[in-house]
mmCIF file of C-alpha atoms in Angstrom:
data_model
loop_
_atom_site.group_PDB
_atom_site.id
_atom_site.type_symbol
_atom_site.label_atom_id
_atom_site.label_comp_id
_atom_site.label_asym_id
_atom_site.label_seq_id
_atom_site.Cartn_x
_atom_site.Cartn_y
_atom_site.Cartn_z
ATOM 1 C CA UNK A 1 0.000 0.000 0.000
ATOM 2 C CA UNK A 2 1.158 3.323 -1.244
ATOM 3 C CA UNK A 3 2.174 5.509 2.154
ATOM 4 C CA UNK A 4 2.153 9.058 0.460
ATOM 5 C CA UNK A 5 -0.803 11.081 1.412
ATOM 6 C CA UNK A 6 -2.101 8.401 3.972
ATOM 7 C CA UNK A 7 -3.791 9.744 7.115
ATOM 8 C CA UNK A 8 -3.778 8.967 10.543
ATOM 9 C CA UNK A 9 -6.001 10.808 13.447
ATOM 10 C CA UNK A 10 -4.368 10.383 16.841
ATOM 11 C CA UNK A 11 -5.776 11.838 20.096
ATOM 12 C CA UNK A 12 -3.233 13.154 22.270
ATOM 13 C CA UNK A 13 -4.771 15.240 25.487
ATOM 14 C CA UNK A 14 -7.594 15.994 24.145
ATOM 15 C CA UNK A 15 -6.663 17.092 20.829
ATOM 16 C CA UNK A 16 -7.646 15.205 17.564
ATOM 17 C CA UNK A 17 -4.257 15.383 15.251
ATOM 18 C CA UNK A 18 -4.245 14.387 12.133
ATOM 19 C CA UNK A 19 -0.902 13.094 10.515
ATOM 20 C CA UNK A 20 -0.125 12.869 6.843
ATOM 21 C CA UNK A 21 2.781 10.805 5.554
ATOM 22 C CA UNK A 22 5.060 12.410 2.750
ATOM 23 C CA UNK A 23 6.106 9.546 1.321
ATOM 24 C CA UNK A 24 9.316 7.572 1.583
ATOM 25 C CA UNK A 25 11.505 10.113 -0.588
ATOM 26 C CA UNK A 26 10.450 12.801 1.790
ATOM 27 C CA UNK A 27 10.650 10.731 4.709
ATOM 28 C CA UNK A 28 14.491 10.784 4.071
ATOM 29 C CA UNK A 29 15.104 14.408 3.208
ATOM 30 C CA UNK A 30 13.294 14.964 6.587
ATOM 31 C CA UNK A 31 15.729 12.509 8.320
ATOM 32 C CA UNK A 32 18.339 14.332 6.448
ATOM 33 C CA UNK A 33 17.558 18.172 7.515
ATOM 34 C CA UNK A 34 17.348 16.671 10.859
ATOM 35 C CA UNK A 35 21.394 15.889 11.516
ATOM 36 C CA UNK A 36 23.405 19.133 12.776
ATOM 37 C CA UNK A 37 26.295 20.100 10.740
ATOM 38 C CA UNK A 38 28.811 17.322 12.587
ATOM 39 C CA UNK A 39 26.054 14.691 11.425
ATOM 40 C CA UNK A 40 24.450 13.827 14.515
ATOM 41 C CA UNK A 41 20.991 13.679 14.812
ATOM 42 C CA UNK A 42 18.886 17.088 15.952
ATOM 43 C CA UNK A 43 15.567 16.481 18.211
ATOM 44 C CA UNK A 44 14.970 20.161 17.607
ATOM 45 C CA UNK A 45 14.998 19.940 13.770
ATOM 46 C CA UNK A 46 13.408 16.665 13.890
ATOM 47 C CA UNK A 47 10.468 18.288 15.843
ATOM 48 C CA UNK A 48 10.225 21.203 13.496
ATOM 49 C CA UNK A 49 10.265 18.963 10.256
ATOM 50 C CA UNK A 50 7.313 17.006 12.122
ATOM 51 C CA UNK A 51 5.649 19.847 12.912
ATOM 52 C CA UNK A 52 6.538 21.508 8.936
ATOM 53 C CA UNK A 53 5.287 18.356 6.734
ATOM 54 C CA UNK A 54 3.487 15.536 9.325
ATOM 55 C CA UNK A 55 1.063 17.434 11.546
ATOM 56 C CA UNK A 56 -1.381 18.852 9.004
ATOM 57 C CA UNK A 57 -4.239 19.527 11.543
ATOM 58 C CA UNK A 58 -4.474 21.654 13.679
ATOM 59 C CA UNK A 59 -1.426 23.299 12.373
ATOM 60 C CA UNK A 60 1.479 23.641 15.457
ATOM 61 C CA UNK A 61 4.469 24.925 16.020
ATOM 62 C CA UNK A 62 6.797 25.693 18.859
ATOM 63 C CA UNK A 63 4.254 28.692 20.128
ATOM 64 C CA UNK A 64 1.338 25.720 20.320
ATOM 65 C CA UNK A 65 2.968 23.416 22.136
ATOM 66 C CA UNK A 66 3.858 26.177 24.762
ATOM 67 C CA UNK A 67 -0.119 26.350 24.878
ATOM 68 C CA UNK A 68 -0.838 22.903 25.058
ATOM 69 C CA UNK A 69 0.362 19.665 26.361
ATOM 70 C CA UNK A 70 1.000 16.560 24.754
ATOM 71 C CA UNK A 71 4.620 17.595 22.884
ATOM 72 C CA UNK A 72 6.495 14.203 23.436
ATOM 73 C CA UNK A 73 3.500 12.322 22.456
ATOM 74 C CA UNK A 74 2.939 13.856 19.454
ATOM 75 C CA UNK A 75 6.256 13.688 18.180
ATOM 76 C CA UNK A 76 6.168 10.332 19.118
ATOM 77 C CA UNK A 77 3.050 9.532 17.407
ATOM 78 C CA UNK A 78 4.217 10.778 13.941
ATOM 79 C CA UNK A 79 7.905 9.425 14.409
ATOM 80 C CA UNK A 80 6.142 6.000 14.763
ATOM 81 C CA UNK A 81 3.786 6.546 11.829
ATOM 82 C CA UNK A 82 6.847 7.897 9.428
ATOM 83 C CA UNK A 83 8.293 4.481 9.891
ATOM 84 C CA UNK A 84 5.069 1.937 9.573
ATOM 85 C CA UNK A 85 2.852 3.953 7.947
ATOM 86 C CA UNK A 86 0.530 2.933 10.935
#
């Protein structure tokens, strides 16, 4: 089954996300874009790629997440749904 453009809804304190997988091509860049200039991977850029091309609703950012709870999860959520596609 094709992954690009799939949907998941997740729940995550409350709030009903919905994640949207770019596809395997995109899946890499994102990986890429996420490594600091030594190569080592960035939690910080990962989040923001998440947050740029995975979350598409609501949309969020750093500013939401300082509003809301459920960060980790949600990070977690689409991390896990990048690599299965579930």
């Amino acid at each position: 089954m094709a992954k690009i453009g799939t949907q998941k809804q997740v729940t995550v304190e409350g709030v009903d996300y919905t994640l949207q997988h770019p596809g395997n091509r995109e899946f890499t860049r994102i990986q890429d874009r996420a490594q600091t200039d030594q190569g080592t991977f960035s939690s910080e850029k990962w989040a923001d790629e998440i947050m740029k091309h995975v979350v598409v609703e609501p949309k969020v950012s750093w500013e939401y997440f300082d509003e809301h709870d459920g960060f980790d999860e949600v990070i977690k959520e689409a991390t896990t749904f990048l690599r299965t596609g579930k």
